[in-house]
Amino acid sequence: MYIVDQKGLRGLVVRHILLFLLVAIAVYPATYYVSPDGDDRHDGSLGAPWASASWATRRMQGGDELVLLPGTYVQRVFDADILQPPSGSAQQVTRIRGSDSGAAVLAGADNLYALINLSGAHYVEISDLEFTHDGQEYARDGINATAEPCSHIVLRNLHIHHLDEFGLNIRDVTDLTVDSCTIHHCGFGAAGGPEAGSGGGWQNVRFTDSQLSRSGHYYQNGDSENPYGRPDGFGIEPGPGPVEFVRCRLEHNHGDGLDSKSDTTIVRSCIIANNRTDGLKLWGRYGRIENTLIYGRGDGDATPTPWSAVVIDTEFPNAVFEFVHCSIDDSLGQNYCMWAQYDHPQVPIHVNMLNTIISSRGRRSSLFLTETVNFSVSHTLFWMPENDILLQHGQDEYSAETIPALGDGVLAADPRFVRPAWGGDGDYRLSASSPALNAAMPTHLVVDLAGNPRHQGAAPDLGAYERSTETAVQTRAPLSKFNVSCAPNPANPGTRIHFYLSKPGPVNISIYDMLGRRISTLNRVYSAGSHYAAWDGRNDQGAVCPSGIYLIVLDTETYRHRLKLALVH
């Protein structure tokens, strides 16, 4: 029998405790801090932060967190000044984020090729940061991942702008989430991969509550021409996907709004508006577009172009593309507002259209489908007052008189949008006299583009918006003020209210029920930049709010914004 005396037992316990602590210290992730006023000779703590964010990323271990304290971090030296976070794991994700106390800005200079390099990185989250140039010189990409595949990447609450090339330049990625990001004024494009991937392309990618706009409007510190032909809001080369966009805006890009060669592309509750070339372009095996508004091809320029509001062109036989509750409008004319299979006229595909409005107010702007397109259309409104032919399907032509024969609920009539637009913000809700009211077929879509509930128990409206006599929800807040959205919507039970502030100040957020009673408040002072406020679905007394429709009101000193939220238990 082995006997340990009391002294020996104490020593054994102490050794085990020390071993446990050493193991815990080795595996427990650390949090480090940097500040423009810091010193790289410090220990990286909150009280003694480092100065260089790129230097800090090279000292992190996988799963560590780096917090950038408020201020501007100028980056100019290749590659010493480029942030290169280490890979984390599914259990311990590597994180780089701004602090809650103010904006942290990564400012590139000297034609630096990227501000953050994620090539070969896995399990990394980057949030609450601003990317731009230093105000004097120019920089190229915001985030680059072109040298090696990356995976399990989360980009949240980022503001990327005024860079010479791409906001996000990624070649091969698996499991990418881009949430509540605003990317604008990037010379070559807001987000995408201009080269075909060698490691699988884009796989399992989701953009939510983000804005990809004004690509090509900025190059080398000015609104000048750039050497890249068609800067898209989003554009990628072939890959398996899926790539999904939910509650996003893609607008005023010098190229296409959304150009996807992914095998599967899903677009839900998005606005694709005022892009110079094609609005939406799909090349893969499957695409589904729902509750989406597409308008403004040409962005106000009357020069005739070969572009269209919607383009489908694929080499894959029997590919399927579905449009449900969409509003598609074209003002420029002089080209088809939608066409399918222009380069592959012998490849058979399926295009299904339900509860949609297609309006083309310009001359010579009908739909064109090759004869190999199997076109299934139901409960859809066509309006092309300057065109004798509304649809050309192979050798068949359909006029306003004959197009109703295509399917149940198909009609030719003025949809009577509240305010169609070209080059500016439009209001594509339906007026009280619209023939599109109560003309749709019930579907699984319980809310419209603005988050308003669709009619239940009665026929819903055609198009992206359900008419409501209540206060209209704005479809866009200018970048100079702030952009507002909430997700998820419907909520079960909580949601995040996302907004962007051009300058610091108080933001008062109130939640009202449908009786007009204020049930919860979320008030505080925010710095300039992108933020979110979380609401857990409870009132100020802590009680769970019942299912129903709620109104979220955001107030600043100069601006008010309203959102509707469906709460479902």
XYZ file of C-alpha atoms in Angstrom:
569
model
C 0.000 0.000 0.000
C 1.386 3.367 -1.110
C 1.299 5.971 1.648
C 1.908 9.719 1.167
C 2.591 11.771 4.270
C 0.871 15.110 4.809
C 3.851 17.155 3.629
C 4.211 15.060 0.497
C 0.495 15.330 -0.206
C 0.641 19.123 0.012
C 3.550 19.161 -2.437
C 1.671 16.917 -4.852
C -1.400 19.190 -4.742
C 0.722 22.305 -5.283
C 2.416 20.726 -8.302
C -0.927 19.809 -9.811
C -2.265 23.315 -9.264
C 0.805 24.879 -10.876
C 0.548 22.485 -13.815
C -3.134 23.373 -14.243
C -2.345 27.099 -14.174
C 0.431 26.717 -16.717
C -1.869 24.801 -19.070
C -4.671 27.342 -18.553
C -2.337 30.251 -19.282
C -1.065 28.490 -22.401
C -4.532 27.913 -23.898
C -6.529 30.844 -22.553
C -6.768 33.616 -25.162
C -5.258 36.983 -24.323
C -6.628 40.468 -25.068
C -4.165 43.098 -26.256
C -4.588 46.818 -26.893
C -3.022 49.329 -29.252
C -3.282 53.107 -29.327
C -1.779 55.819 -31.560
C -0.278 57.155 -28.312
C 1.029 53.745 -27.235
C 4.537 52.309 -27.300
C 5.618 48.983 -28.773
C 7.917 48.529 -25.767
C 4.817 48.273 -23.539
C 3.127 45.016 -22.620
C 0.007 45.591 -24.762
C -2.363 45.931 -21.823
C -5.150 48.506 -21.616
C -3.025 50.632 -19.288
C 0.128 50.230 -21.400
C -0.990 49.691 -25.008
C 1.244 49.057 -27.988
C 1.430 51.650 -30.795
C 1.439 49.530 -33.956
C -1.572 47.400 -34.862
C 0.387 45.440 -37.474
C 3.227 44.796 -35.006
C 0.605 43.565 -32.519
C -0.925 41.057 -34.963
C 2.472 39.417 -35.362
C 2.658 38.847 -31.613
C -0.830 37.426 -31.225
C -1.540 33.739 -30.849
C -4.539 32.047 -32.425
C -7.684 32.908 -30.445
C -6.310 36.178 -29.034
C -8.165 39.469 -29.302
C -6.686 42.809 -30.391
C -8.573 46.006 -29.504
C -7.738 49.185 -31.403
C -8.328 52.177 -29.172
C -9.726 55.374 -30.774
C -7.534 57.202 -33.259
C -5.961 56.921 -36.708
C -3.367 54.262 -37.532
C -1.402 55.280 -40.653
C -0.084 52.337 -42.679
C 2.479 52.894 -45.447
C 5.299 50.295 -45.342
C 5.006 46.970 -47.204
C 4.551 44.600 -45.576
C 5.451 45.670 -42.046
C 2.409 47.945 -41.696
C -0.171 45.409 -42.954
C -2.252 43.698 -40.262
C -1.888 39.909 -40.572
C -3.862 38.146 -37.825
C -3.042 34.531 -36.948
C -5.627 31.827 -37.517
C -7.864 30.885 -34.641
C -9.997 27.790 -34.226
C -13.655 26.889 -34.003
C -13.365 27.049 -30.213
C -11.205 30.197 -30.028
C -11.664 32.695 -32.841
C -8.989 35.347 -33.406
C -10.562 38.810 -33.109
C -9.534 42.325 -34.152
C -11.953 45.094 -33.262
C -12.388 48.750 -32.461
C -13.252 49.817 -28.948
C -16.614 51.012 -27.672
C -15.136 54.407 -26.725
C -14.551 55.807 -30.234
C -13.650 55.194 -33.864
C -10.463 53.362 -34.809
C -9.331 54.200 -38.364
C -6.875 52.247 -40.499
C -5.480 54.792 -42.991
C -3.334 53.555 -45.863
C -0.687 55.511 -47.765
C 2.138 55.073 -50.317
C 0.041 52.771 -52.522
C 0.020 50.090 -49.811
C -1.554 46.991 -51.348
C -3.875 46.200 -48.391
C -4.639 47.324 -44.871
C -5.413 43.786 -43.626
C -4.163 40.574 -45.220
C -6.329 37.495 -44.591
C -4.625 35.173 -47.081
C -4.351 31.770 -45.420
C -6.265 32.957 -42.333
C -8.960 30.831 -40.696
C -11.426 31.545 -37.896
C -10.899 35.307 -37.782
C -13.416 38.037 -36.881
C -12.850 41.731 -37.670
C -15.334 44.319 -36.427
C -16.020 47.975 -35.637
C -13.232 49.518 -37.718
C -12.934 52.137 -40.450
C -10.683 51.648 -43.510
C -9.599 54.516 -45.778
C -6.507 56.395 -46.979
C -4.509 58.891 -44.942
C -6.020 62.003 -46.569
C -2.895 62.773 -48.570
C -1.841 59.651 -50.436
C -3.705 56.610 -51.682
C -3.939 52.945 -50.744
C -5.241 49.935 -52.628
C -7.357 47.200 -50.918
C -9.107 47.348 -47.574
C -8.996 43.584 -46.941
C -7.086 41.278 -49.272
C -7.114 37.469 -49.398
C -5.811 36.553 -52.843
C -2.588 34.641 -52.162
C -4.054 31.668 -50.259
C -7.584 30.443 -49.423
C -9.149 31.646 -46.178
C -12.120 30.309 -44.225
C -14.518 30.999 -41.355
C -14.188 34.773 -41.629
C -16.600 37.260 -40.029
C -16.510 40.938 -41.041
C -18.928 43.018 -38.996
C -19.691 46.700 -38.657
C -16.886 47.867 -40.941
C -16.801 51.157 -42.847
C -14.501 50.872 -45.883
C -14.193 53.821 -48.252
C -12.024 55.902 -50.585
C -9.520 53.240 -51.574
C -8.008 52.838 -55.024
C -8.878 49.225 -55.662
C -11.200 46.939 -53.667
C -12.920 47.169 -50.331
C -12.833 43.347 -50.104
C -10.576 41.544 -52.587
C -10.910 37.805 -52.015
C -10.052 34.920 -54.326
C -10.948 31.735 -52.404
C -13.023 31.734 -49.216
C -15.202 29.260 -47.357
C -17.712 30.449 -44.738
C -17.608 34.242 -45.010
C -20.078 36.484 -43.175
C -20.232 40.194 -44.030
C -22.662 41.858 -41.640
C -23.618 45.536 -41.293
C -20.710 46.763 -43.409
C -20.690 49.937 -45.535
C -18.277 49.865 -48.484
C -18.203 52.793 -50.897
C -15.935 54.855 -53.163
C -13.516 52.037 -53.965
C -11.963 52.376 -57.408
C -12.107 48.775 -58.621
C -15.186 47.567 -56.734
C -16.725 47.254 -53.293
C -16.437 43.476 -52.856
C -15.433 40.555 -55.008
C -12.721 38.497 -56.588
C -11.478 39.674 -59.993
C -9.502 36.459 -60.545
C -10.866 32.930 -60.820
C -10.207 30.987 -57.644
C -7.798 28.074 -57.627
C -8.926 26.836 -54.201
C -12.682 26.591 -54.618
C -13.710 30.207 -55.207
C -16.405 31.680 -52.961
C -18.264 29.074 -50.871
C -20.967 29.570 -48.228
C -20.939 33.376 -48.215
C -23.570 35.672 -46.685
C -23.897 39.470 -46.842
C -26.470 40.965 -44.466
C -27.556 44.572 -43.835
C -24.653 45.941 -45.859
C -24.160 48.628 -48.482
C -21.906 48.262 -51.541
C -21.984 51.532 -53.430
C -20.222 54.113 -55.633
C -17.542 51.782 -56.921
C -15.399 53.540 -59.518
C -16.304 57.016 -58.270
C -12.908 57.390 -56.599
C -9.372 56.858 -57.828
C -6.065 58.325 -56.591
C -7.617 60.949 -54.352
C -10.259 62.114 -56.768
C -13.407 61.348 -58.747
C -11.397 60.388 -61.822
C -11.308 57.564 -64.344
C -9.578 54.393 -63.241
C -7.976 51.664 -65.357
C -10.519 49.045 -64.297
C -13.301 48.835 -66.866
C -16.473 48.103 -64.874
C -16.197 48.550 -61.103
C -19.031 46.502 -59.592
C -20.726 46.716 -56.241
C -20.185 42.954 -56.085
C -18.543 40.759 -58.692
C -17.029 37.270 -58.452
C -15.726 34.573 -60.768
C -17.127 31.000 -60.854
C -17.433 29.025 -57.629
C -19.877 26.635 -55.963
C -21.418 29.169 -53.593
C -23.949 29.667 -52.259
C -23.631 33.441 -52.115
C -26.523 35.150 -50.337
C -27.470 38.810 -49.952
C -30.064 39.819 -47.367
C -31.281 43.409 -46.790
C -28.392 44.930 -48.735
C -28.079 47.966 -51.018
C -25.939 47.963 -54.161
C -26.183 51.344 -55.859
C -24.472 54.070 -57.903
C -21.666 51.768 -59.006
C -19.893 52.599 -62.282
C -20.122 48.922 -63.193
C -22.792 46.347 -62.328
C -24.703 46.360 -59.081
C -24.446 42.606 -58.444
C -22.577 40.324 -60.868
C -22.362 36.738 -59.620
C -20.881 33.701 -61.354
C -21.562 31.567 -58.278
C -23.389 28.305 -58.920
C -26.042 29.472 -56.442
C -26.946 33.106 -55.794
C -29.736 34.149 -53.410
C -30.910 37.777 -53.149
C -33.514 38.616 -50.500
C -34.978 42.013 -49.609
C -32.287 44.018 -51.400
C -32.222 47.261 -53.379
C -30.081 47.304 -56.539
C -30.366 50.854 -57.798
C -28.797 53.372 -60.177
C -25.859 51.320 -61.342
C -24.284 52.461 -64.609
C -24.193 49.082 -66.379
C -26.183 45.925 -65.528
C -28.238 45.991 -62.364
C -28.303 42.232 -61.606
C -26.301 39.689 -63.592
C -26.455 35.930 -62.943
C -24.311 33.252 -64.565
C -24.661 30.090 -62.444
C -26.907 27.069 -62.031
C -29.491 28.521 -59.661
C -30.608 31.989 -58.658
C -33.475 33.105 -56.467
C -34.436 36.770 -56.185
C -37.220 37.776 -53.809
C -38.616 40.951 -52.249
C -36.045 42.900 -54.254
C -36.160 46.257 -56.049
C -34.027 46.842 -59.162
C -34.056 50.198 -60.960
C -32.088 53.092 -62.428
C -29.840 51.476 -65.080
C -27.517 54.162 -66.445
C -27.604 56.167 -63.195
C -29.191 59.200 -64.852
C -26.968 59.252 -67.957
C -29.104 59.276 -71.132
C -26.383 57.728 -73.329
C -27.702 54.457 -74.857
C -25.816 51.415 -73.554
C -25.860 47.640 -74.124
C -26.632 46.988 -70.465
C -29.855 45.806 -68.819
C -31.627 45.905 -65.472
C -31.468 42.078 -65.294
C -29.188 39.748 -67.287
C -29.110 35.942 -67.154
C -26.496 34.070 -69.141
C -25.303 30.589 -68.236
C -23.578 27.625 -69.835
C -25.315 25.144 -67.525
C -28.271 23.279 -69.095
C -31.506 23.375 -67.095
C -30.287 26.075 -64.727
C -33.168 27.663 -62.789
C -33.714 31.356 -61.979
C -36.674 32.489 -59.864
C -38.102 35.955 -59.260
C -40.719 36.305 -56.519
C -42.243 39.618 -55.373
C -39.717 41.759 -57.248
C -40.080 45.263 -58.702
C -37.940 45.896 -61.794
C -37.971 49.342 -63.405
C -35.991 50.877 -66.277
C -36.021 54.469 -67.514
C -33.115 54.611 -69.968
C -34.510 52.357 -72.679
C -32.681 51.700 -75.977
C -31.943 48.159 -74.827
C -33.788 45.205 -73.328
C -34.729 45.785 -69.698
C -34.164 42.057 -69.148
C -32.641 39.380 -71.319
C -31.621 35.780 -70.925
C -29.085 33.590 -72.742
C -27.654 36.197 -75.110
C -24.293 34.354 -75.351
C -25.694 30.830 -74.922
C -28.854 30.815 -77.053
C -28.749 27.021 -77.476
C -28.540 26.176 -73.747
C -31.975 25.437 -72.213
C -32.753 27.075 -68.867
C -35.805 27.857 -66.704
C -36.902 31.346 -65.681
C -39.822 31.448 -63.233
C -41.555 34.704 -62.329
C -44.253 35.162 -59.666
C -45.904 38.237 -58.088
C -43.480 40.560 -59.872
C -43.712 43.967 -61.567
C -41.637 44.739 -64.669
C -41.806 48.358 -65.751
C -39.813 49.864 -68.603
C -40.663 53.465 -69.399
C -37.974 53.981 -72.070
C -38.225 53.254 -75.794
C -37.112 49.903 -77.226
C -36.827 48.266 -73.824
C -38.837 45.058 -73.812
C -37.835 41.673 -72.379
C -35.885 39.273 -74.572
C -35.649 35.530 -73.896
C -34.121 33.062 -76.335
C -36.352 30.248 -77.492
C -34.551 27.736 -75.246
C -35.699 29.615 -72.136
C -38.614 27.829 -70.475
C -40.487 30.893 -69.161
C -43.067 30.273 -66.444
C -44.890 33.419 -65.350
C -47.833 33.942 -63.014
C -49.443 36.948 -61.302
C -47.041 39.425 -62.851
C -47.596 42.940 -64.189
C -45.892 44.316 -67.317
C -45.804 48.061 -68.097
C -43.923 49.338 -71.162
C -45.873 52.297 -72.548
C -43.281 53.194 -75.240
C -43.108 49.653 -76.632
C -45.497 47.814 -78.914
C -43.817 44.529 -77.989
C -43.449 43.832 -74.255
C -41.795 40.421 -74.524
C -39.912 38.650 -77.285
C -39.519 34.947 -76.549
C -37.583 33.385 -79.401
C -39.723 34.055 -82.464
C -42.834 34.805 -80.386
C -43.784 38.396 -79.609
C -46.263 39.517 -76.965
C -48.048 42.855 -76.889
C -50.098 44.410 -74.109
C -53.140 42.671 -75.572
C -51.612 39.185 -75.814
C -49.281 38.983 -72.833
C -52.086 38.053 -70.330
C -52.302 34.698 -72.118
C -48.895 33.735 -70.693
C -50.255 32.743 -67.282
C -52.768 33.253 -64.492
C -52.851 36.782 -63.119
C -50.604 38.239 -65.837
C -51.636 41.754 -66.844
C -50.402 44.813 -68.725
C -51.076 48.023 -66.787
C -49.422 51.012 -65.142
C -48.298 49.872 -61.667
C -48.594 53.473 -60.414
C -45.513 53.563 -58.277
C -45.471 56.475 -55.835
C -42.328 57.989 -57.418
C -40.242 56.138 -60.005
C -36.705 57.480 -60.318
C -33.605 57.437 -62.468
C -30.273 58.463 -60.995
C -31.829 59.352 -57.631
C -33.817 57.727 -54.858
C -37.215 56.455 -55.911
C -40.286 55.424 -53.969
C -41.537 52.176 -55.449
C -44.399 51.611 -53.070
C -47.790 51.356 -54.730
C -50.295 54.206 -54.850
C -53.868 53.702 -53.681
C -55.132 53.261 -57.259
C -52.529 50.718 -58.376
C -53.855 47.648 -60.247
C -51.081 45.678 -58.508
C -52.894 45.874 -55.158
C -54.268 42.514 -53.952
C -53.271 40.946 -57.274
C -50.612 38.524 -56.040
C -50.662 34.898 -55.089
C -49.960 34.068 -51.395
C -46.451 32.714 -50.820
C -44.163 31.924 -47.895
C -42.986 35.574 -47.834
C -44.705 37.068 -44.778
C -43.021 40.501 -44.964
C -42.112 42.819 -47.831
C -38.889 44.631 -48.700
C -39.447 47.244 -45.981
C -40.321 44.656 -43.324
C -44.044 45.367 -43.471
C -46.259 42.278 -43.118
C -47.829 41.015 -46.309
C -51.581 40.524 -46.344
C -52.599 37.330 -44.645
C -56.036 35.920 -45.401
C -56.288 38.141 -48.498
C -54.288 38.401 -51.702
C -51.020 40.293 -51.179
C -49.779 43.025 -53.520
C -47.528 42.514 -56.514
C -43.943 43.713 -56.371
C -41.441 44.289 -53.612
C -43.674 46.445 -51.389
C -46.966 45.791 -49.659
C -49.055 48.930 -49.535
C -49.632 50.327 -46.025
C -51.566 53.403 -44.952
C -49.301 53.742 -41.920
C -46.156 55.843 -41.773
C -43.895 54.950 -44.676
C -40.583 53.357 -43.935
C -37.753 55.171 -45.710
C -35.816 53.023 -48.157
C -32.572 54.936 -47.764
C -30.904 57.372 -45.426
C -28.074 59.420 -46.983
C -24.534 58.434 -46.108
C -24.014 61.948 -44.772
C -26.512 61.162 -42.010
C -26.877 57.523 -41.099
C -28.138 54.293 -42.582
C -30.468 52.253 -40.437
C -31.552 48.630 -40.489
C -32.441 45.911 -38.031
C -31.725 42.220 -38.182
C -33.072 39.696 -37.753
C -36.527 40.863 -38.836
C -38.785 39.060 -37.940
C -37.104 38.718 -34.560
C -37.362 35.745 -32.209
C -36.988 37.284 -29.755
C -34.147 39.819 -30.105
C -32.752 42.023 -32.876
C -29.870 44.385 -33.536
C -30.551 47.928 -34.737
C -27.675 48.969 -36.999
C -26.891 52.580 -37.904
C -24.093 54.795 -39.148
C -23.270 58.259 -37.734
C -21.290 60.853 -39.679
C -20.427 62.669 -36.440
C -20.566 61.817 -32.714
C -23.654 62.559 -30.687
C -26.604 61.208 -28.722
C -28.896 58.613 -30.305
C -32.286 57.982 -28.720
C -33.928 54.698 -29.699
C -37.538 54.028 -28.690
C -39.663 50.950 -29.384
C -43.431 51.419 -29.639
C -46.246 48.895 -29.902
C -49.072 49.300 -32.401
C -51.140 51.221 -29.844
C -48.479 53.901 -29.799
C -47.197 53.040 -26.308
C -43.453 53.371 -25.783
C -42.367 50.085 -24.260
C -38.571 50.275 -24.341
C -35.770 52.834 -24.726
C -32.127 52.394 -25.731
C -30.426 55.782 -25.375
C -26.728 56.632 -25.304
C -24.014 58.794 -26.886
C -22.093 57.257 -29.813
C -18.933 58.134 -31.663
C -18.902 58.686 -35.421
C -19.020 55.484 -37.437
C -21.064 52.273 -37.598
C -22.802 50.920 -34.504
C -25.583 48.659 -33.382
C -27.943 48.633 -30.412
C -29.375 45.309 -29.259
C -33.011 44.899 -28.173
C -33.882 41.624 -26.472
C -37.636 41.748 -27.106
C -38.458 42.856 -23.544
C -39.984 46.054 -22.224
C -38.227 48.385 -19.787
C -39.667 46.391 -16.864
C -38.063 43.179 -18.144
C -41.254 41.487 -19.329
C -41.215 39.604 -22.647
C -43.189 41.521 -25.305
C -45.903 39.584 -27.125
C -45.682 38.670 -30.798
C -46.721 41.479 -33.113
C -45.551 44.475 -35.108
C -43.457 47.130 -33.376
C -42.143 50.510 -34.477
C -38.500 51.423 -33.819
C -37.773 55.166 -33.831
C -34.197 56.477 -33.887
C -33.635 60.153 -33.102
C -30.521 62.272 -33.287
C -30.219 66.031 -32.930
C -30.965 66.485 -36.642
C -32.577 63.341 -37.975
C -35.328 60.775 -37.320
C -35.680 57.318 -38.794
C -38.458 54.739 -38.355
C -38.342 50.983 -38.809
C -41.004 48.325 -38.481
C -40.129 45.104 -36.682
C -42.077 41.863 -36.576
C -41.656 40.019 -33.261
C -42.478 36.317 -33.438
C -42.367 33.785 -30.590
